[in-house]
CSV table of C-alpha atoms in Angstrom, one decimal:
chain,number,residue,atom,x,y,z
T,1,MET,CA,-224.3,-83.3,-74.6
T,2,LEU,CA,-225.3,-82.7,-78.2
T,3,LEU,CA,-229.1,-82.9,-77.8
T,4,LYS,CA,-229.2,-80.0,-75.4
T,5,LYS,CA,-226.8,-78.1,-77.6
T,6,LEU,CA,-228.8,-78.6,-80.8
T,7,MET,CA,-232.1,-78.0,-79.1
T,8,ALA,CA,-230.9,-74.5,-78.3
T,9,ALA,CA,-229.8,-74.0,-81.9
T,10,ALA,CA,-232.8,-75.7,-83.4
T,11,LEU,CA,-234.8,-72.7,-84.2
T,12,VAL,CA,-232.4,-71.5,-86.8
T,13,SER,CA,-234.1,-72.6,-90.1
T,14,GLY,CA,-231.9,-70.9,-92.6
T,15,PHE,CA,-228.9,-73.1,-92.6
T,16,VAL,CA,-228.8,-75.4,-95.6
T,17,LEU,CA,-226.6,-78.1,-97.0
T,18,ALA,CA,-225.2,-77.1,-100.4
T,19,ALA,CA,-224.4,-80.1,-102.5
T,20,ASN,CA,-223.8,-80.9,-106.1
T,21,ALA,CA,-221.9,-83.5,-108.1
T,22,ALA,CA,-218.6,-81.7,-107.6
T,23,SER,CA,-218.8,-80.6,-104.0
T,24,ALA,CA,-220.8,-80.3,-100.8
T,25,GLN,CA,-220.4,-78.1,-97.8
T,26,THR,CA,-222.0,-76.6,-94.8
T,27,VAL,CA,-223.2,-73.1,-95.7
T,28,GLY,CA,-224.6,-70.2,-93.6
T,29,PRO,CA,-228.2,-68.9,-93.1
T,30,SER,CA,-228.2,-66.8,-96.2
T,31,GLY,CA,-226.0,-69.2,-98.3
T,32,GLU,CA,-222.7,-67.8,-97.1
T,33,SER,CA,-219.7,-69.9,-97.9
T,34,ALA,CA,-217.9,-71.4,-94.9
T,35,THR,CA,-214.6,-70.0,-93.7
T,36,PRO,CA,-212.4,-72.6,-92.0
T,37,SER,CA,-211.8,-71.6,-88.4
T,38,ALA,CA,-208.0,-72.0,-88.9
T,39,ASP,CA,-208.2,-68.9,-91.3
T,40,VAL,CA,-209.4,-66.7,-88.4
T,41,ALA,CA,-206.2,-66.0,-86.4
T,42,LEU,CA,-204.8,-63.1,-84.5
T,43,THR,CA,-201.5,-61.9,-85.8
T,44,ASP,CA,-198.7,-60.6,-83.6
T,45,ALA,CA,-199.7,-57.1,-84.7
T,46,ASP,CA,-203.3,-57.8,-83.6
T,47,ILE,CA,-202.1,-59.0,-80.2
T,48,GLY,CA,-200.0,-55.8,-79.8
T,49,ALA,CA,-202.9,-53.6,-80.7
T,50,LEU,CA,-205.2,-55.3,-78.2
T,51,LYS,CA,-203.0,-55.6,-75.2
T,52,GLY,CA,-203.0,-52.9,-72.5
T,53,LYS,CA,-206.3,-51.4,-73.7
T,54,GLY,CA,-208.4,-52.7,-70.8
T,55,TYR,CA,-210.7,-54.6,-73.1
T,56,LYS,CA,-213.3,-57.0,-71.6
T,57,ALA,CA,-215.3,-60.0,-72.8
T,58,ALA,CA,-218.5,-61.7,-71.7
T,59,LEU,CA,-219.3,-65.4,-72.3
T,60,LEU,CA,-223.1,-65.9,-72.2
T,61,TRP,CA,-223.7,-69.6,-72.5
T,62,HIS,CA,-227.0,-71.5,-72.9
T,63,THR,CA,-226.0,-74.3,-70.5
T,64,SER,CA,-223.0,-75.9,-68.7
T,65,SER,CA,-221.6,-79.1,-70.1
T,66,ASP,CA,-218.3,-80.7,-71.3
T,67,PHE,CA,-219.0,-79.0,-74.6
T,68,THR,CA,-219.5,-75.5,-73.3
T,69,ASN,CA,-216.6,-75.9,-70.9
T,70,ALA,CA,-214.4,-76.7,-73.9
T,71,VAL,CA,-215.7,-73.8,-75.9
T,72,SER,CA,-215.1,-71.5,-72.9
T,73,ALA,CA,-211.5,-72.9,-72.5
T,74,GLY,CA,-210.7,-72.1,-76.2
T,75,ALA,CA,-212.2,-68.6,-75.9
T,76,LYS,CA,-210.5,-67.9,-72.5
T,77,ASP,CA,-207.1,-68.9,-73.8
T,78,GLU,CA,-207.4,-66.7,-76.9
T,79,PHE,CA,-208.6,-63.7,-74.9
T,80,ALA,CA,-205.7,-64.3,-72.4
T,81,ARG,CA,-203.2,-64.1,-75.3
T,82,ALA,CA,-204.6,-60.6,-76.1
T,83,GLY,CA,-204.7,-59.5,-72.5
T,84,VAL,CA,-208.5,-59.3,-72.6
T,85,GLU,CA,-210.3,-59.8,-69.2
T,86,ILE,CA,-213.3,-62.2,-69.0
T,87,ALA,CA,-215.7,-59.9,-67.1
T,88,VAL,CA,-218.7,-62.1,-67.0
T,89,THR,CA,-219.5,-65.8,-67.6
T,90,THR,CA,-223.1,-67.0,-67.3
T,91,ASP,CA,-225.2,-70.2,-67.8
T,92,ALA,CA,-228.8,-69.6,-68.8
T,93,GLY,CA,-229.9,-73.2,-68.1
T,94,PHE,CA,-231.8,-73.3,-71.4
T,95,ASP,CA,-234.1,-70.5,-70.1
T,96,ALA,CA,-234.6,-67.7,-72.6
T,97,ALA,CA,-235.9,-65.3,-69.9
T,98,ARG,CA,-232.8,-66.1,-67.7
T,99,GLN,CA,-230.6,-65.5,-70.7
T,100,ARG,CA,-232.1,-62.0,-71.1
T,101,SER,CA,-231.3,-61.3,-67.5
T,102,ASP,CA,-227.8,-62.6,-68.1
T,103,ILE,CA,-227.4,-60.1,-70.9
T,104,GLU,CA,-228.5,-57.2,-68.8
T,105,THR,CA,-226.0,-58.3,-66.1
T,106,ALA,CA,-223.2,-58.6,-68.6
T,107,LEU,CA,-223.9,-55.2,-70.2
T,108,ALA,CA,-223.4,-53.6,-66.8
T,109,ALA,CA,-219.8,-54.7,-67.0
T,110,LYS,CA,-219.5,-52.9,-70.4
T,111,PRO,CA,-217.9,-55.8,-72.3
T,112,ASN,CA,-216.3,-55.0,-75.6
T,113,VAL,CA,-216.9,-58.5,-77.0
T,114,ILE,CA,-219.7,-60.9,-76.2
T,115,LEU,CA,-219.8,-64.6,-77.2
T,116,ALA,CA,-223.1,-66.4,-76.9
T,117,LEU,CA,-225.5,-69.0,-78.1
T,118,PRO,CA,-228.9,-67.3,-78.4
T,119,LEU,CA,-231.6,-69.6,-77.1
T,120,ASP,CA,-234.5,-68.2,-78.9
T,121,PRO,CA,-234.2,-66.1,-82.2
T,122,VAL,CA,-237.2,-63.9,-81.4
T,123,THR,CA,-236.5,-63.3,-77.7
T,124,SER,CA,-232.8,-62.9,-78.2
T,125,ALA,CA,-233.2,-60.4,-81.0
T,126,GLU,CA,-234.7,-58.0,-78.5
T,127,ALA,CA,-232.4,-59.1,-75.6
T,128,PHE,CA,-229.2,-58.5,-77.5
T,129,ARG,CA,-230.3,-55.2,-79.1
T,130,GLN,CA,-228.9,-53.1,-76.3
T,131,ALA,CA,-225.5,-54.8,-76.7
T,132,VAL,CA,-225.6,-53.8,-80.4
T,133,THR,CA,-226.5,-50.3,-79.4
T,134,ASP,CA,-223.7,-50.2,-76.9
T,135,GLY,CA,-221.2,-51.2,-79.5
T,136,SER,CA,-220.3,-54.6,-78.1
T,137,LYS,CA,-219.0,-57.0,-80.8
T,138,LEU,CA,-221.2,-60.0,-80.9
T,139,VAL,CA,-220.1,-63.5,-82.0
T,140,PHE,CA,-222.8,-66.2,-82.0
T,141,LEU,CA,-222.4,-69.9,-81.6
T,142,SER,CA,-224.6,-71.8,-84.1
T,143,ASN,CA,-227.8,-69.8,-83.6
T,144,LEU,CA,-228.8,-66.3,-84.8
T,145,PRO,CA,-231.3,-63.7,-83.5
T,146,SER,CA,-234.1,-62.9,-85.9
T,147,GLY,CA,-233.4,-60.1,-88.3
T,148,TYR,CA,-229.8,-59.5,-87.4
T,149,LYS,CA,-227.4,-58.5,-90.1
T,150,GLN,CA,-223.8,-59.6,-90.3
T,151,GLY,CA,-221.3,-56.7,-90.1
T,152,THR,CA,-223.9,-54.4,-88.6
T,153,ASP,CA,-225.4,-56.3,-85.7
T,154,TYR,CA,-222.9,-59.1,-85.2
T,155,ALA,CA,-219.5,-60.1,-86.3
T,156,SER,CA,-219.9,-63.7,-87.2
T,157,ILE,CA,-221.6,-67.1,-86.6
T,158,VAL,CA,-219.3,-69.9,-85.7
T,159,THR,CA,-220.4,-73.6,-85.8
T,160,ASP,CA,-219.3,-77.1,-86.7
T,161,ASP,CA,-218.5,-78.3,-90.2
T,162,LEU,CA,-221.7,-80.2,-90.2
T,163,PHE,CA,-221.2,-81.7,-93.7
T,164,GLN,CA,-217.8,-83.0,-92.8
T,165,MET,CA,-219.1,-84.7,-89.6
T,166,GLY,CA,-221.7,-86.7,-91.6
T,167,LYS,CA,-219.2,-87.4,-94.4
T,168,GLN,CA,-216.5,-88.7,-92.0
T,169,ALA,CA,-219.1,-90.9,-90.4
T,170,ALA,CA,-220.0,-92.4,-93.8
T,171,ASP,CA,-216.3,-92.9,-94.6
T,172,ALA,CA,-215.7,-94.6,-91.2
T,173,LEU,CA,-218.6,-97.0,-91.5
T,174,ALA,CA,-217.6,-97.8,-95.1
T,175,LYS,CA,-214.1,-98.6,-94.0
T,176,ALA,CA,-215.4,-100.8,-91.1
T,177,ILE,CA,-217.5,-102.9,-93.5
T,178,GLY,CA,-215.0,-103.2,-96.3
T,179,GLY,CA,-216.7,-100.7,-98.7
T,180,LYS,CA,-219.7,-103.0,-99.4
T,181,GLY,CA,-222.8,-104.3,-97.7
T,182,LYS,CA,-226.1,-103.4,-96.2
T,183,VAL,CA,-226.5,-100.6,-93.6
T,184,GLY,CA,-229.2,-99.1,-91.5
T,185,TYR,CA,-229.8,-95.3,-91.2
T,186,ILE,CA,-231.2,-94.0,-88.0
T,187,PHE,CA,-231.7,-90.2,-88.4
T,188,HIS,CA,-233.0,-87.5,-86.2
T,189,ASP,CA,-236.7,-87.1,-87.0
T,190,ALA,CA,-237.1,-83.4,-86.1
T,191,SER,CA,-236.4,-80.1,-87.6
T,192,TYR,CA,-233.0,-79.4,-86.0
T,193,TYR,CA,-230.5,-78.0,-88.5
T,194,VAL,CA,-227.4,-79.5,-86.7
T,195,THR,CA,-228.5,-83.1,-86.9
T,196,ASN,CA,-230.4,-82.7,-90.1
T,197,GLN,CA,-227.3,-81.5,-92.0
T,198,ARG,CA,-225.1,-84.2,-90.5
T,199,ASP,CA,-227.6,-87.0,-91.2
T,200,GLN,CA,-228.1,-85.8,-94.7
T,201,ALA,CA,-224.4,-85.6,-95.3
T,202,PHE,CA,-223.9,-89.2,-94.2
T,203,LYS,CA,-226.7,-90.4,-96.5
T,204,SER,CA,-225.5,-88.5,-99.5
T,205,THR,CA,-221.9,-89.6,-99.1
T,206,ILE,CA,-222.9,-93.3,-98.9
T,207,GLU,CA,-225.1,-92.9,-102.0
T,208,LYS,CA,-222.6,-90.9,-104.0
T,209,ASP,CA,-219.2,-92.4,-102.9
T,210,TYR,CA,-220.0,-96.0,-102.0
T,211,PRO,CA,-222.0,-97.7,-104.8
T,212,ASP,CA,-221.5,-101.1,-103.2
T,213,ILE,CA,-223.1,-100.0,-99.9
T,214,LYS,CA,-226.9,-99.9,-99.8
T,215,ILE,CA,-229.0,-98.2,-97.2
T,216,VAL,CA,-231.7,-100.9,-96.8
T,217,ALA,CA,-233.4,-99.7,-93.6
T,218,GLU,CA,-234.2,-96.1,-92.5
T,219,GLN,CA,-235.7,-95.1,-89.2
T,220,GLY,CA,-236.4,-91.6,-87.8
T,221,ILE,CA,-236.0,-91.1,-84.1
T,222,SER,CA,-237.0,-88.1,-81.9
T,223,ASP,CA,-236.8,-89.7,-78.4
T,224,PRO,CA,-233.5,-91.3,-77.6
T,225,ALA,CA,-235.2,-93.4,-75.0
T,226,ARG,CA,-236.9,-95.4,-77.8
T,227,ALA,CA,-233.6,-96.1,-79.6
T,228,GLU,CA,-233.3,-99.7,-78.4
T,229,GLU,CA,-236.9,-100.5,-79.3
T,230,LEU,CA,-236.6,-99.0,-82.8
T,231,ALA,CA,-233.3,-100.7,-83.4
T,232,SER,CA,-234.6,-104.0,-82.3
T,233,ALA,CA,-237.4,-103.7,-84.9
T,234,MET,CA,-235.0,-102.7,-87.6
T,235,LEU,CA,-232.7,-105.7,-86.8
T,236,LEU,CA,-235.7,-108.1,-86.7
T,237,GLN,CA,-236.6,-107.1,-90.3
T,238,ASN,CA,-232.9,-106.8,-91.4
T,239,PRO,CA,-230.9,-109.3,-89.4
T,240,ASP,CA,-228.0,-109.2,-91.9
T,241,LEU,CA,-227.1,-105.5,-91.5
T,242,ASP,CA,-223.4,-104.9,-91.8
T,243,GLY,CA,-223.6,-101.5,-90.2
T,244,ILE,CA,-225.8,-98.8,-88.7
T,245,TYR,CA,-225.4,-95.1,-88.6
T,246,VAL,CA,-227.0,-93.4,-85.6
T,247,THR,CA,-227.6,-89.7,-85.4
T,248,TRP,CA,-225.8,-89.1,-82.1
T,249,ALA,CA,-224.2,-90.9,-79.2
T,250,GLU,CA,-227.2,-91.1,-76.7
T,251,PRO,CA,-229.5,-93.1,-79.1
T,252,ALA,CA,-226.4,-95.0,-80.3
T,253,ASP,CA,-226.2,-96.5,-76.8
T,254,GLY,CA,-229.7,-97.8,-77.2
T,255,VAL,CA,-228.9,-99.3,-80.6
T,256,LEU,CA,-225.8,-100.9,-79.0
T,257,SER,CA,-228.1,-102.5,-76.3
T,258,ALA,CA,-230.3,-103.9,-79.0
T,259,LEU,CA,-227.4,-105.5,-80.7
T,260,ARG,CA,-226.1,-107.0,-77.5
T,261,SER,CA,-229.6,-108.4,-76.6
T,262,SER,CA,-229.7,-110.2,-79.9
T,263,GLY,CA,-226.1,-111.5,-79.6
T,264,ASN,CA,-225.1,-109.5,-82.6
T,265,THR,CA,-221.3,-108.9,-82.6
T,266,LYS,CA,-221.1,-108.3,-86.4
T,267,THR,CA,-223.0,-105.1,-87.1
T,268,LYS,CA,-220.8,-102.0,-86.8
T,269,ILE,CA,-222.0,-98.7,-85.4
T,270,VAL,CA,-220.8,-95.2,-86.3
T,271,THR,CA,-222.3,-92.2,-84.5
T,272,LEU,CA,-221.6,-88.6,-83.8
T,273,ASP,CA,-220.3,-86.9,-80.6
T,274,LEU,CA,-218.3,-88.3,-77.7
T,275,ALA,CA,-219.9,-90.2,-74.8
T,276,GLU,CA,-218.4,-92.7,-72.4
T,277,PRO,CA,-220.7,-95.7,-73.0
T,278,VAL,CA,-220.2,-95.9,-76.8
T,279,ALA,CA,-216.5,-95.0,-76.5
T,280,LEU,CA,-216.0,-97.8,-74.0
T,281,ASP,CA,-217.6,-100.3,-76.4
T,282,MET,CA,-215.4,-99.0,-79.2
T,283,VAL,CA,-212.1,-99.3,-77.3
T,284,LYS,CA,-213.0,-102.8,-76.2
T,285,GLY,CA,-213.5,-103.9,-79.8
T,286,GLY,CA,-217.3,-104.0,-79.7
T,287,ASN,CA,-219.8,-103.0,-82.3
T,288,VAL,CA,-219.0,-99.3,-82.2
T,289,THR,CA,-216.2,-98.6,-84.7
T,290,ALA,CA,-215.9,-94.8,-84.7
T,291,LEU,CA,-217.2,-91.6,-83.2
T,292,VAL,CA,-217.1,-88.3,-85.1
T,293,ALA,CA,-216.9,-85.2,-83.0
T,294,ASP,CA,-216.6,-81.4,-83.4
T,295,LYS,CA,-213.6,-79.5,-82.1
T,296,ALA,CA,-215.3,-77.6,-79.3
T,297,TYR,CA,-212.1,-76.0,-78.0
T,298,GLU,CA,-211.4,-74.7,-81.5
T,299,LEU,CA,-214.9,-73.3,-81.7
T,300,GLY,CA,-214.2,-71.1,-78.7
T,301,ARG,CA,-210.8,-70.0,-79.9
T,302,ALA,CA,-212.3,-69.0,-83.3
T,303,MET,CA,-215.2,-67.1,-81.7
T,304,ALA,CA,-212.8,-65.1,-79.5
T,305,ALA,CA,-210.4,-64.4,-82.4
T,306,THR,CA,-213.4,-63.2,-84.6
T,307,GLY,CA,-214.7,-60.9,-81.9
T,308,LEU,CA,-211.3,-59.4,-81.3
T,309,LYS,CA,-210.7,-58.8,-85.0
T,310,SER,CA,-214.0,-57.1,-85.2
T,311,LEU,CA,-213.0,-55.0,-82.2
T,312,LEU,CA,-210.0,-53.9,-84.2
T,313,GLY,CA,-212.2,-52.8,-87.1
T,314,GLN,CA,-211.2,-55.6,-89.3
T,315,GLN,CA,-213.7,-57.3,-91.7
T,316,THR,CA,-214.7,-60.7,-90.3
T,317,PRO,CA,-216.1,-63.7,-92.2
T,318,ALA,CA,-219.9,-64.1,-91.9
T,319,PHE,CA,-219.8,-67.8,-91.3
T,320,VAL,CA,-217.0,-69.8,-89.7
T,321,VAL,CA,-216.8,-73.6,-89.2
T,322,ALA,CA,-214.5,-75.6,-87.0
T,323,PRO,CA,-213.3,-79.0,-88.3
T,324,ALA,CA,-214.6,-82.4,-87.5
T,325,LEU,CA,-212.6,-85.2,-86.0
T,326,THR,CA,-213.0,-89.0,-86.4
T,327,VAL,CA,-212.2,-90.7,-83.1
T,328,THR,CA,-211.3,-94.4,-83.1
T,329,LYS,CA,-209.8,-96.8,-80.6
T,330,GLU,CA,-206.3,-95.9,-81.9
T,331,ASN,CA,-206.6,-92.1,-81.2
T,332,VAL,CA,-209.3,-92.0,-78.5
T,333,ALA,CA,-207.1,-90.2,-75.9
T,334,ASP,CA,-205.8,-87.6,-78.3
T,335,GLY,CA,-209.2,-87.2,-80.0
T,336,TRP,CA,-211.0,-86.5,-76.7
T,337,LYS,CA,-208.4,-83.9,-75.9
T,338,GLN,CA,-208.6,-82.2,-79.3
T,339,SER,CA,-212.4,-82.1,-79.1
T,340,LEU,CA,-213.2,-81.3,-75.5
T,341,ASN,CA,-209.9,-80.1,-74.2
T,342,ARG,CA,-210.0,-82.7,-71.4
T,343,ASP,CA,-208.9,-86.3,-70.8
T,344,ALA,CA,-211.2,-89.1,-71.9
T,345,PRO,CA,-213.0,-90.9,-69.0
T,346,GLN,CA,-210.6,-93.0,-67.0
T,347,SER,CA,-212.7,-96.1,-67.9
T,348,VAL,CA,-212.1,-95.5,-71.6
T,349,LEU,CA,-208.4,-94.8,-71.1
T,350,ASP,CA,-207.9,-97.9,-69.0
T,351,ALA,CA,-209.8,-100.1,-71.6
T,352,ALA,CA,-207.7,-98.6,-74.5
T,353,LYS,CA,-204.4,-99.8,-73.0
């Protein structure tokens, strides 16, 4: 789920991780401070001003997945509260040319608000220009068309609290190994701002907050299919690892296979995003100790609320982040629901009983 999502967002290069001795946070493309998504909420007066006006919205997504389904659900529920019709929903299948065609189709319906993840900053800058000219309020998920100015061309960017995802992963691994020991760090070896910020937040949190935990092995990974091979080499050189951080769930499954092959039941794994194989190991008391996820449903709700506030002429925050969530065996059912607005896989629910 995540890899496709972040590949679509990868071309944004401006997002940075601001950190100092006192604080660290996810910040926007021009250094904007993050506004928590909970702070972006429609009031009763807002709802009253929106209802009965015949407003329409378009959801122009980059792909279809559990993640986009959850984002859509959050957006649709918020639009429904305000009496706003969803006129168009599209899936570009990670094809920038197709997304451009989707935009043209959507504009024919004259939407007042458009929610979208632009696939390519350059191509989408031109593709969304007509929407700007038409006066549609644009809210972008994670990515940003080149040269677009907040408040003029778009209302806001909404994304995950990337720092908190990495920090919570560090806290969960530290808890699992008793606050001391040796850990491995398997990071995403590519220029993708989503994973880069999350990975860096994990590493900086361990180094700053847990002096008795040492990262003794580091390995970059770009192809999830090589995860088992790379993890096996790491474990061969460091057989006494207490824990391993893995950049997201798909390669974590490969790391889990490497541990199983070596008969290792001691080394704990923490990874990011929800997936059935690693969740199943977690609820069965295996090597996986926690999964840290975003709240995708909340992303969609916040995107819709931001677009509607902009439609009402209200000032909107430039950069909005939805909270992170640590999912463990104890809260897996509720955590899955909070993140993806759907039940966890039945295999996971059965094993968690």
